[in-house]
Amino acid sequence: MSTPMVEVRGVHKSFGALEVLRGVDLTVGAGHVTAVLGPSGSGKSTLLRCVNHLERADRGYVAVDGELIGYRRGRGVLHELRERQILRQRAAIGFVFQNFHLFPHLTALENVVEAPRFALRRPAAEVEAEARALLDRVGLADKADVHPRRLSGGQQQRVAIARALALRPKVLLFDEPTSALDPELVGEVLDVIRDLAAAGTTMVVVTHEIGFAREVADTVVFMDGGRVVESGPPAQVLDAPRHERTRAFLDKVL
Amino acid sequence: MSAPTTAEAAPPAGGGSDPVDLAGLPVRPAPHPLRWAAGAVVAVLAAMFLNMLVTNPAWKWDVVAEYMFAESILNALWLTVRLTVYGTVIGFAIGGVLALMRLSRSPLLAGVAWVYVWAFRSIPLIVQLLFWYNLAILYDRLSFGIPFGPAFVTFPTMELISPMTAAVLGLALHQAAYAAEIVRSGVLSVDQGQREAAAALGLPRGRQVRRIILPQAMRTIMPTAGNEVIGLFKGTSVVYVMALGELFYRVQVIYNRTGDVVPLLMVATLWYIVLTTLLSVAQFHVERHYAKGSVRVLPPTPLQRLRSAGEALARRTARGGPAPRGGTP
């Protein structure tokens, strides 16, 4: 594997008495696609949210492109970053939510323009031209001036992907991007992700689409009980799992 | 039902004739005799009420007309409007800050905001106004300087706190407590995912609040805020205790002189109604603005609704029969 783009080391996270992550390690190479599978409650989403610091890990650390997320290394101590610095770091990490979370009062174009314009402070004309190109790339050039509520779920998720891409992120994180969609709309969103993978975008995709993981992912990670149970190439993890829990999970979903 | 109809003059009762024809038949709306009867009763009552207003000379409509646009009344009205604007603007500005303090992660800020709201909601407005008015009794001089240290400038309280200042202070600080809760409810009504999405995009904090959270919160804030502004507008009448010449005070002064109590109260009432109506119209349009994107199709304005109702009526009378099925094309 080439230089790691995302590095997760020994991350623990509890919500009250509930221990969601119990020491997770994960390495994602630049240009690689990692699919994270596992039963609900296994900590997949929390892991993803720790990567861009929407959740703060109790122990362990996350680094993206060699830069520690949420902390600065001092001598023998980690300094917690100020919110403004964390926001700046997040601009390099694209995040696509299960429920899209588009801004309903803004048009599709305004949704895409907002972050490059006001998080990165890039010039308006340039940002808008690029946003239109991104909407075109996800097949929604004609929906630029439409509000999200007038779009189908699949279209909304594609706008959300364009919104995340507008920051030119080093890595894209997908939190179950197709789980809130009607079955016939899943394909159009997966097509977009497939194109991104072909273009060499580094991605971590939490998903329940086993077939998609097999086809697109370079690495499949299986999580259960807040730990990574096993990881490896799809052919190995999906077709010849070494762990009983992986096998049981795959038997249930396939 | 499929009995052969031999005689055309006598179709079968029950309407079970040729099924092909049914789709093309016009529909006669169900009769509503009780609705018509109730409408008639209400119409008669309304006519009686109007008659009562117009024919009783004790209302002295000529006096009402005389004072309605009198200069002293208009000046007083202007003061009332100014008090409302100051109270609203300053009140909601402080209230917005208090709401954000209440929602902040700092327990000190949240605590201070809570205490403020608790205190100012607990004290009757009229009591608070009198406190400000009589501040000079408590502190005869006010100074600005380093806390607990030397003062740069010192003013006599009587000069600094005029009745107008006291009124604005009292109304704004009172309004701020209510505004804080209204703004807070609005912010809480915005889906948590919106804030997460804004944070995940790395938007600066101020931008998150102004561009993402507040415009969506306005949907919840506006109806209650409209209530509050109208309440404040009428509530300004309590500043008469400080002998400030707003509408209600002025009206009292005049009728104490002339004895025309009822007509002058009617002058004040009419002005309160006129301005409240304007505020309601403004509220409707502001709400409509913030509904952008949250509903698929905006509801029509009253004007549009009136027009389409008129058109429907015209169509109906032109056809001179019951409306066709399927609504308007």
Coordinates of C-alpha atoms in Angstrom, one line a residue:
Chain A
M1 CA 0.0 0.0 0.0
S2 CA 1.2 3.5 -0.9
T3 CA 1.6 6.4 1.6
P4 CA -1.3 6.4 4.1
M5 CA -3.9 9.1 3.5
V6 CA -6.0 8.3 6.6
E7 CA -4.4 6.7 9.7
V8 CA -6.5 5.7 12.7
R9 CA -4.7 4.4 15.7
G10 CA -6.1 2.9 18.9
V11 CA -9.3 5.0 18.8
H12 CA -11.6 4.5 21.8
K13 CA -15.0 6.2 22.1
S14 CA -17.7 5.8 24.8
F15 CA -21.1 7.4 25.0
G16 CA -21.7 7.3 28.8
A17 CA -21.5 3.7 29.8
L18 CA -21.7 2.5 26.2
E19 CA -18.3 1.7 24.7
V20 CA -18.8 2.1 21.0
L21 CA -15.2 1.9 19.8
R22 CA -12.7 -0.3 21.7
G23 CA -9.4 0.4 20.0
V24 CA -9.7 0.7 16.3
D25 CA -6.8 0.8 13.8
L26 CA -7.3 1.6 10.2
T27 CA -5.0 2.7 7.4
V28 CA -6.3 4.0 4.1
G29 CA -3.8 4.5 1.2
A30 CA -4.0 7.5 -1.1
G31 CA -6.3 6.8 -4.0
H32 CA -7.7 3.7 -2.3
V33 CA -11.3 2.9 -1.6
T34 CA -12.0 1.2 1.8
A35 CA -15.5 -0.2 2.5
V36 CA -16.4 -0.7 6.1
L37 CA -19.0 -3.4 6.8
G38 CA -20.6 -4.6 10.0
P39 CA -23.8 -5.1 11.9
S40 CA -25.6 -2.0 13.1
G41 CA -24.1 -0.8 16.4
S42 CA -20.7 -2.1 15.5
G43 CA -19.3 1.4 15.6
K44 CA -18.8 2.0 11.8
S45 CA -20.5 5.4 11.8
T46 CA -18.8 6.6 15.0
L47 CA -15.5 5.6 13.5
L48 CA -16.2 7.7 10.4
R49 CA -17.4 10.7 12.6
C50 CA -14.1 10.4 14.6
V51 CA -12.1 10.8 11.4
N52 CA -13.4 14.3 10.7
H53 CA -13.7 15.1 14.5
L54 CA -17.5 15.4 14.6
E55 CA -16.9 13.0 17.5
R56 CA -13.9 13.4 19.7
A57 CA -12.1 10.2 20.4
D58 CA -11.5 9.4 24.1
R59 CA -8.2 7.8 23.3
G60 CA -6.1 7.2 20.2
Y61 CA -5.6 9.5 17.3
V62 CA -6.6 10.2 13.7
A63 CA -4.3 11.6 11.1
V64 CA -5.2 12.7 7.5
D65 CA -2.3 13.1 5.1
G66 CA 0.1 13.1 8.0
E67 CA -1.7 15.9 9.8
L68 CA -3.1 15.1 13.3
I69 CA -6.9 15.8 13.4
G70 CA -8.1 17.9 16.3
Y71 CA -4.7 18.1 18.1
R72 CA -1.3 19.6 17.8
R73 CA 1.7 17.8 19.1
G74 CA 3.6 19.5 21.8
R75 CA 6.5 18.2 23.8
G76 CA 5.1 15.2 25.6
V77 CA 1.5 16.5 25.3
L78 CA -1.3 16.9 22.7
H79 CA -2.8 20.4 22.5
E80 CA -6.4 20.4 21.6
L81 CA -7.0 22.7 18.6
R82 CA -9.3 25.6 18.7
E83 CA -12.6 25.2 16.9
R84 CA -11.5 27.5 14.0
Q85 CA -8.5 25.3 13.3
I86 CA -10.6 22.1 13.5
L87 CA -13.1 23.7 11.0
R88 CA -10.1 24.4 8.7
Q89 CA -9.0 20.8 8.9
R90 CA -12.5 19.5 8.2
A91 CA -12.5 21.4 4.9
A92 CA -10.0 18.9 3.7
I93 CA -12.3 16.0 4.6
G94 CA -15.5 15.5 2.6
F95 CA -18.4 13.9 4.5
V96 CA -21.6 12.5 3.0
F97 CA -24.4 11.8 5.4
Q98 CA -26.9 9.0 5.3
N99 CA -29.8 11.5 5.4
F100 CA -28.0 14.0 3.0
H101 CA -28.4 17.0 5.3
L102 CA -28.7 19.4 2.4
F103 CA -29.6 22.9 3.5
P104 CA -33.3 23.0 2.6
H105 CA -33.5 26.8 2.3
L106 CA -30.7 27.0 -0.3
T107 CA -30.8 25.8 -3.9
A108 CA -28.7 22.9 -5.1
L109 CA -26.1 25.4 -6.5
E110 CA -26.1 27.4 -3.3
N111 CA -25.5 24.2 -1.3
V112 CA -22.5 23.4 -3.4
V113 CA -21.1 26.9 -3.4
E114 CA -21.4 27.7 0.3
A115 CA -18.3 25.8 1.7
P116 CA -15.6 26.7 -0.9
R117 CA -16.9 30.3 -0.9
F118 CA -17.0 30.8 2.9
A119 CA -14.8 28.1 4.4
L120 CA -12.0 28.4 1.9
R121 CA -12.8 32.0 0.9
R122 CA -12.3 31.4 -2.8
P123 CA -13.6 33.9 -5.4
A124 CA -17.3 33.7 -6.2
A125 CA -17.1 33.5 -10.0
E126 CA -14.5 30.7 -9.9
V127 CA -16.4 28.7 -7.2
E128 CA -19.7 29.0 -9.1
A129 CA -18.3 27.8 -12.4
E130 CA -16.7 24.8 -10.6
A131 CA -20.0 24.1 -8.7
R132 CA -21.9 24.0 -11.9
A133 CA -19.3 21.6 -13.4
L134 CA -19.6 19.4 -10.3
L135 CA -23.4 19.3 -10.6
D136 CA -22.9 18.3 -14.2
R137 CA -20.5 15.6 -13.1
V138 CA -23.2 14.0 -10.8
G139 CA -25.8 14.5 -13.7
L140 CA -27.7 17.3 -12.2
A141 CA -26.7 20.3 -14.2
D142 CA -30.3 21.2 -14.9
K143 CA -31.2 21.1 -11.2
A144 CA -28.9 23.9 -10.1
D145 CA -31.6 26.3 -9.1
V146 CA -33.9 23.8 -7.5
H147 CA -34.4 23.5 -3.7
P148 CA -33.6 20.1 -2.2
R149 CA -37.2 19.3 -1.2
R150 CA -38.1 19.2 -4.9
L151 CA -35.5 16.6 -5.6
S152 CA -35.7 12.8 -5.2
G153 CA -33.6 11.1 -2.5
G154 CA -31.1 9.9 -5.1
Q155 CA -30.8 13.4 -6.6
Q156 CA -30.4 14.9 -3.1
Q157 CA -27.6 12.5 -2.3
R158 CA -25.8 13.3 -5.5
V159 CA -26.0 17.1 -4.7
A160 CA -24.6 16.2 -1.3
I161 CA -21.7 14.4 -3.0
A162 CA -21.1 17.4 -5.2
R163 CA -21.2 19.6 -2.1
A164 CA -18.5 17.5 -0.4
L165 CA -16.4 17.4 -3.6
A166 CA -16.5 21.2 -3.9
L167 CA -13.9 21.5 -1.1
R168 CA -11.5 19.4 -3.2
P169 CA -11.1 17.1 -0.2
K170 CA -8.1 14.8 0.3
V171 CA -10.5 12.1 1.4
L172 CA -14.2 11.5 1.1
L173 CA -16.1 9.8 3.9
F174 CA -19.5 8.2 3.1
D175 CA -21.8 7.3 6.0
E176 CA -24.2 4.7 4.6
P177 CA -24.9 6.9 1.5
T178 CA -27.7 4.7 0.1
S179 CA -29.4 3.5 3.3
A180 CA -32.1 6.2 3.2
L181 CA -32.9 5.7 -0.4
D182 CA -35.7 3.8 -2.2
P183 CA -34.2 0.7 -3.8
E184 CA -34.6 2.0 -7.4
L185 CA -32.6 5.1 -6.5
V186 CA -29.6 3.3 -5.0
G187 CA -28.0 2.6 -8.4
E188 CA -27.6 6.3 -9.4
V189 CA -25.7 7.2 -6.2
L190 CA -23.5 4.1 -6.4
D191 CA -22.7 5.0 -10.1
V192 CA -21.4 8.4 -8.9
I193 CA -19.2 6.8 -6.2
R194 CA -17.9 4.3 -8.7
D195 CA -16.9 7.1 -11.1
L196 CA -15.1 8.8 -8.2
A197 CA -13.2 5.6 -7.4
A198 CA -12.2 5.3 -11.1
A199 CA -10.9 8.9 -10.9
G200 CA -8.6 7.9 -8.0
T201 CA -10.4 9.6 -5.1
T202 CA -9.5 8.4 -1.7
M203 CA -12.7 7.2 0.0
V204 CA -14.0 5.4 3.1
V205 CA -17.5 4.1 2.6
V206 CA -19.6 2.7 5.4
T207 CA -22.1 0.6 3.5
H208 CA -24.5 -2.4 3.5
E209 CA -24.1 -2.9 -0.2
I210 CA -21.9 -6.0 -0.2
G211 CA -21.9 -6.3 -4.0
F212 CA -20.8 -2.7 -4.4
A213 CA -18.0 -3.2 -1.8
R214 CA -16.8 -6.2 -3.7
E215 CA -16.7 -4.4 -7.0
V216 CA -15.3 -1.0 -6.0
A217 CA -13.3 -1.4 -2.8
D218 CA -9.6 -2.1 -2.6
T219 CA -9.9 -3.0 1.0
V220 CA -12.9 -4.3 2.9
V221 CA -13.0 -3.8 6.7
F222 CA -15.4 -5.8 8.8
M223 CA -16.2 -4.3 12.2
D224 CA -18.1 -5.8 15.1
G225 CA -18.4 -4.8 18.8
G226 CA -16.3 -1.7 18.3
R227 CA -13.3 -3.5 16.9
V228 CA -12.0 -4.3 13.4
V229 CA -12.5 -8.0 13.2
E230 CA -10.7 -8.5 9.9
S231 CA -9.7 -6.5 6.8
G232 CA -8.2 -7.2 3.5
P233 CA -8.9 -7.4 -0.2
P234 CA -12.6 -8.0 -1.0
A235 CA -12.0 -11.5 -2.4
Q236 CA -10.4 -12.5 0.9
V237 CA -12.8 -10.9 3.4
L238 CA -16.0 -11.5 1.5
D239 CA -15.3 -14.9 -0.1
A240 CA -13.0 -16.5 2.4
P241 CA -13.5 -14.8 5.8
R242 CA -11.2 -16.1 8.5
H243 CA -13.4 -15.2 11.4
E244 CA -16.6 -16.8 12.5
R245 CA -18.3 -13.5 13.1
T246 CA -17.6 -12.2 9.6
R247 CA -18.9 -15.5 8.2
A248 CA -22.1 -15.3 10.3
F249 CA -22.7 -11.6 9.2
L250 CA -22.1 -12.4 5.5
D251 CA -24.4 -15.4 5.7
K252 CA -27.2 -13.2 7.1
V253 CA -26.9 -10.3 4.5
L254 CA -26.0 -12.2 1.3
Chain B
M1 CA -78.4 -3.5 -11.2
S2 CA -78.3 -4.4 -14.9
A3 CA -82.0 -4.5 -15.5
P4 CA -82.8 -3.7 -19.1
T5 CA -84.4 -0.2 -19.4
T6 CA -87.3 -0.5 -21.8
A7 CA -89.1 2.8 -21.1
E8 CA -86.9 5.9 -21.5
A9 CA -89.4 8.1 -19.7
A10 CA -89.0 6.1 -16.5
P11 CA -85.3 5.6 -15.6
P12 CA -84.7 3.2 -12.7
A13 CA -84.5 4.9 -9.3
G14 CA -81.1 4.7 -7.5
G15 CA -79.0 6.0 -10.4
G16 CA -77.7 2.6 -11.5
S17 CA -78.2 3.3 -15.2
D18 CA -75.7 3.2 -18.0
P19 CA -72.2 3.0 -16.4
V20 CA -70.5 4.7 -19.4
D21 CA -72.5 7.9 -18.8
L22 CA -71.5 8.3 -15.1
A23 CA -68.1 9.8 -15.6
G24 CA -69.5 12.6 -17.7
L25 CA -72.3 13.6 -15.3
P26 CA -72.1 16.9 -13.5
V27 CA -72.0 16.8 -9.7
R28 CA -74.4 18.7 -7.6
P29 CA -72.8 19.7 -4.3
A30 CA -74.3 18.2 -1.1
P31 CA -76.9 20.6 0.4
H32 CA -75.9 22.4 3.6
P33 CA -79.1 23.8 5.1
L34 CA -77.8 24.2 8.6
R35 CA -74.7 26.1 7.3
W36 CA -77.1 28.5 5.4
A37 CA -79.2 28.9 8.5
A38 CA -76.2 29.6 10.7
G39 CA -74.9 32.1 8.1
A40 CA -78.2 33.9 8.1
V41 CA -78.2 34.2 11.9
V42 CA -74.6 35.5 12.0
A43 CA -75.4 38.0 9.2
V44 CA -78.4 39.4 11.1
L45 CA -76.3 39.7 14.3
A46 CA -73.6 41.5 12.4
A47 CA -76.1 43.9 10.9
M48 CA -77.6 44.6 14.4
F49 CA -74.1 45.3 15.7
L50 CA -73.3 47.7 12.9
N51 CA -76.6 49.4 13.3
M52 CA -75.9 49.8 17.0
L53 CA -72.5 51.5 16.3
V54 CA -73.9 53.8 13.6
T55 CA -77.2 54.9 15.0
N56 CA -76.4 55.5 18.6
P57 CA -75.3 59.2 18.8
A58 CA -73.4 58.5 22.1
W59 CA -70.5 57.1 20.0
K60 CA -70.1 60.7 18.6
W61 CA -68.5 59.7 15.4
D62 CA -68.0 63.3 14.5
V63 CA -65.7 63.7 17.5
V64 CA -63.8 60.6 16.5
A65 CA -63.3 62.0 13.0
E66 CA -62.2 65.3 14.4
Y67 CA -59.5 63.8 16.6
M68 CA -58.5 60.8 14.3
F69 CA -55.9 62.9 12.4
A70 CA -55.4 65.7 15.0
E71 CA -51.7 66.7 15.2
S72 CA -51.4 65.8 18.9
I73 CA -52.8 62.3 18.3
L74 CA -50.5 61.7 15.3
N75 CA -47.5 62.9 17.4
A76 CA -48.5 60.5 20.1
L77 CA -49.0 57.7 17.6
W78 CA -45.5 58.4 16.3
L79 CA -44.1 58.0 19.8
T80 CA -45.9 54.7 20.2
V81 CA -44.5 53.5 17.0
R82 CA -41.0 54.6 18.0
L83 CA -41.3 52.8 21.4
T84 CA -42.4 49.7 19.6
V85 CA -39.5 49.8 17.1
Y86 CA -36.9 50.5 19.8
G87 CA -38.3 47.8 22.0
T88 CA -38.4 45.2 19.2
V89 CA -35.0 45.9 17.7
I90 CA -33.1 46.3 21.0
G91 CA -35.2 43.5 22.7
F92 CA -34.6 41.0 19.9
A93 CA -30.9 42.0 19.6
I94 CA -30.3 41.3 23.3
G95 CA -32.6 38.3 23.2
G96 CA -30.7 36.8 20.4
V97 CA -27.4 37.1 22.3
L98 CA -29.1 35.7 25.4
A99 CA -30.4 32.7 23.4
L100 CA -26.9 32.0 22.0
M101 CA -25.5 32.3 25.6
R102 CA -28.2 29.9 26.8
L103 CA -27.2 27.4 24.1
S104 CA -23.4 27.8 24.6
R105 CA -21.3 25.1 26.2
S106 CA -20.1 27.6 28.9
P107 CA -22.1 26.9 32.1
L108 CA -21.4 30.5 33.2
L109 CA -22.8 32.1 30.1
A110 CA -25.8 29.7 30.1
G111 CA -26.4 30.3 33.8
V112 CA -26.3 34.1 33.4
A113 CA -28.7 34.0 30.5
W114 CA -31.1 31.8 32.5
V115 CA -31.0 34.1 35.4
Y116 CA -31.7 37.1 33.2
V117 CA -34.7 35.4 31.6
W118 CA -36.0 34.3 35.0
A119 CA -35.6 37.7 36.6
F120 CA -37.2 39.8 33.8
R121 CA -40.0 37.4 33.3
S122 CA -40.8 37.5 37.0
I123 CA -41.0 41.3 37.3
P124 CA -44.1 42.9 36.0
L125 CA -43.3 45.4 33.2
I126 CA -45.0 48.3 35.0
V127 CA -42.9 47.7 38.1
Q128 CA -39.7 47.6 36.1
L129 CA -40.6 50.8 34.2
L130 CA -41.1 52.6 37.5
F131 CA -37.8 51.3 38.8
W132 CA -36.0 52.7 35.8
Y133 CA -37.9 56.0 36.1
N134 CA -36.9 56.3 39.7
L135 CA -33.3 55.1 39.3
A136 CA -32.1 58.5 40.5
I137 CA -33.4 57.7 43.9
L138 CA -31.1 54.7 44.2
Y139 CA -28.1 56.0 42.4
D140 CA -27.9 59.8 41.9
R141 CA -24.8 59.6 39.7
L142 CA -23.8 57.1 37.0
S143 CA -20.1 56.7 36.0
F144 CA -18.3 54.9 33.3
G145 CA -14.8 53.7 34.0
I146 CA -12.7 50.7 35.1
P147 CA -14.8 48.2 37.1
F148 CA -14.2 48.7 40.8
G149 CA -11.6 51.3 39.7
P150 CA -11.5 55.0 38.8
A151 CA -14.3 56.5 36.7
F152 CA -13.7 58.4 33.4
V153 CA -17.0 60.3 33.2
T154 CA -19.8 60.7 35.7
F155 CA -23.3 61.9 34.9
P156 CA -26.2 62.8 37.1
T157 CA -28.7 60.0 36.7
M158 CA -31.6 62.4 36.3
E159 CA -30.0 63.8 33.1
L160 CA -29.0 60.5 31.6
I161 CA -32.2 58.6 32.2
S162 CA -35.0 60.7 30.8
P163 CA -38.6 59.2 30.8
M164 CA -38.1 58.2 27.2
T165 CA -34.8 56.4 28.0
A166 CA -36.4 54.7 31.0
A167 CA -39.3 53.6 28.8
V168 CA -37.1 52.2 26.1
L169 CA -34.8 50.5 28.6
G170 CA -37.8 48.9 30.4
L171 CA -39.6 47.8 27.3
A172 CA -36.4 46.5 25.6
L173 CA -35.1 44.6 28.6
H174 CA -38.5 43.1 29.3
Q175 CA -38.9 42.1 25.6
A176 CA -35.3 40.6 25.6
A177 CA -36.3 38.0 28.1
Y178 CA -39.2 36.8 26.0
A179 CA -37.2 37.2 22.7
A180 CA -34.4 35.0 24.2
E181 CA -36.8 32.1 24.7
I182 CA -38.4 32.6 21.2
V183 CA -35.0 32.6 19.5
R184 CA -33.9 29.6 21.5
S185 CA -37.0 27.6 20.6
G186 CA -36.3 28.5 16.9
V187 CA -32.7 27.3 17.1
L188 CA -33.7 24.1 18.9
S189 CA -36.2 23.4 16.2
V190 CA -33.5 23.2 13.5
D191 CA -32.5 19.6 12.8
Q192 CA -29.2 18.6 14.5
G193 CA -28.0 17.3 11.1
Q194 CA -28.0 20.8 9.7
R195 CA -25.4 21.9 12.2
E196 CA -23.4 18.8 11.7
A197 CA -23.4 19.3 7.9
A198 CA -22.3 22.9 8.4
A199 CA -19.5 21.8 10.8
A200 CA -18.4 19.0 8.5
L201 CA -18.0 21.5 5.6
G202 CA -15.7 23.6 7.8
L203 CA -18.0 26.7 7.7
P204 CA -16.9 29.3 10.2
R205 CA -19.0 29.5 13.3
G206 CA -20.6 32.9 12.5
R207 CA -21.5 31.8 9.0
Q208 CA -23.1 28.5 10.4
V209 CA -25.4 30.6 12.6
R210 CA -26.2 33.3 10.2
R211 CA -26.6 31.4 6.9
I212 CA -27.6 27.9 8.0
I213 CA -29.2 27.9 11.5
L214 CA -31.0 31.2 11.8
P215 CA -32.8 31.3 8.4
Q216 CA -34.3 27.9 9.3
A217 CA -35.0 28.9 12.9
M218 CA -37.0 31.9 11.6
R219 CA -39.8 29.5 10.5
T220 CA -40.4 28.7 14.2
I221 CA -39.5 32.2 15.5
M222 CA -41.7 34.3 13.2
P223 CA -45.2 33.4 14.4
T224 CA -44.4 33.9 18.1
A225 CA -42.3 36.9 17.4
G226 CA -45.2 38.4 15.5
N227 CA -47.3 37.9 18.6
E228 CA -44.7 39.6 20.7
V229 CA -44.3 42.6 18.5
I230 CA -48.0 43.2 18.4
G231 CA -48.2 42.6 22.1
L232 CA -45.4 45.1 22.6
F233 CA -47.1 47.7 20.3
K234 CA -50.2 47.6 22.5
G235 CA -48.2 47.1 25.6
T236 CA -46.4 50.5 25.1
S237 CA -49.6 52.0 26.6
V238 CA -48.3 51.1 30.1
V239 CA -45.6 53.8 29.8
Y240 CA -48.4 56.3 30.5
V241 CA -47.4 55.7 34.2
M242 CA -44.3 57.8 33.4
A243 CA -46.4 60.6 31.8
L244 CA -44.9 59.9 28.4
G245 CA -47.1 61.3 25.7
E246 CA -47.8 58.1 23.7
L247 CA -51.1 57.4 22.1
F248 CA -53.0 56.1 25.2
Y249 CA -51.7 58.8 27.5
R250 CA -52.5 61.6 25.0
V251 CA -56.1 60.2 24.6
Q252 CA -56.6 60.3 28.3
V253 CA -55.3 63.8 28.6
I254 CA -57.8 64.9 25.9
Y255 CA -60.8 63.2 27.3
N256 CA -60.1 64.4 30.8
R257 CA -60.3 67.9 29.3
T258 CA -63.3 67.5 27.0
G259 CA -65.2 64.6 28.6
D260 CA -65.5 62.7 25.3
V261 CA -64.3 59.5 26.9
V262 CA -65.8 57.0 24.5
P263 CA -65.0 58.7 21.1
L264 CA -61.4 59.2 22.1
L265 CA -61.0 55.7 23.3
M266 CA -62.4 54.8 19.9
V267 CA -59.7 56.9 18.2
A268 CA -57.0 55.0 20.0
T269 CA -58.7 51.7 19.3
L270 CA -58.9 52.4 15.6
W271 CA -55.2 53.4 15.4
Y272 CA -54.2 50.3 17.3
I273 CA -56.3 48.2 14.9
V274 CA -54.8 49.9 11.8
L275 CA -51.2 49.4 12.9
T276 CA -51.8 45.8 14.1
T277 CA -53.2 45.0 10.7
L278 CA -50.1 46.4 9.0
L279 CA -47.9 44.4 11.3
S280 CA -49.9 41.2 10.6
V281 CA -49.5 41.8 6.8
A282 CA -45.8 42.3 7.3
Q283 CA -45.6 39.1 9.4
F284 CA -47.3 37.1 6.7
H285 CA -44.9 38.2 4.0
V286 CA -41.8 37.7 6.2
E287 CA -43.1 34.2 7.0
R288 CA -43.6 33.5 3.4
H289 CA -40.1 34.6 2.6
Y290 CA -38.6 32.1 5.1
A291 CA -40.9 29.3 3.9
K292 CA -38.7 29.2 0.8
G293 CA -37.5 25.7 0.2
S294 CA -39.3 24.2 3.2
V295 CA -42.6 23.6 1.3
R296 CA -42.8 22.4 -2.2
V297 CA -45.3 25.1 -3.3
L298 CA -45.7 28.4 -1.4
P299 CA -49.3 29.0 -0.1
P300 CA -51.0 31.8 -2.1
T301 CA -51.1 35.3 -0.6
P302 CA -54.6 36.5 0.5
L303 CA -54.7 38.7 -2.6
Q304 CA -54.0 35.7 -4.9
R305 CA -56.5 33.7 -2.9
L306 CA -59.2 36.4 -3.3
R307 CA -58.5 36.6 -7.0
S308 CA -58.8 32.9 -7.6
A309 CA -62.0 32.7 -5.5
G310 CA -63.4 35.5 -7.6
E311 CA -62.5 33.7 -10.8
A312 CA -64.1 30.5 -9.6
L313 CA -67.3 32.3 -8.7
A314 CA -67.4 34.0 -12.1
R315 CA -66.9 30.7 -13.8
R316 CA -69.7 29.2 -11.8
T317 CA -72.2 31.9 -12.4
A318 CA -71.3 32.1 -16.1
R319 CA -72.1 28.4 -16.5
G320 CA -75.2 28.9 -14.4
G321 CA -75.2 25.3 -13.0
P322 CA -73.4 23.1 -10.6
A323 CA -69.6 23.0 -10.8
P324 CA -68.0 20.2 -12.9
R325 CA -66.1 17.4 -11.2
G326 CA -62.4 17.4 -10.9
G327 CA -61.8 21.0 -9.7
T328 CA -60.3 23.8 -11.6
P329 CA -58.2 22.9 -14.6

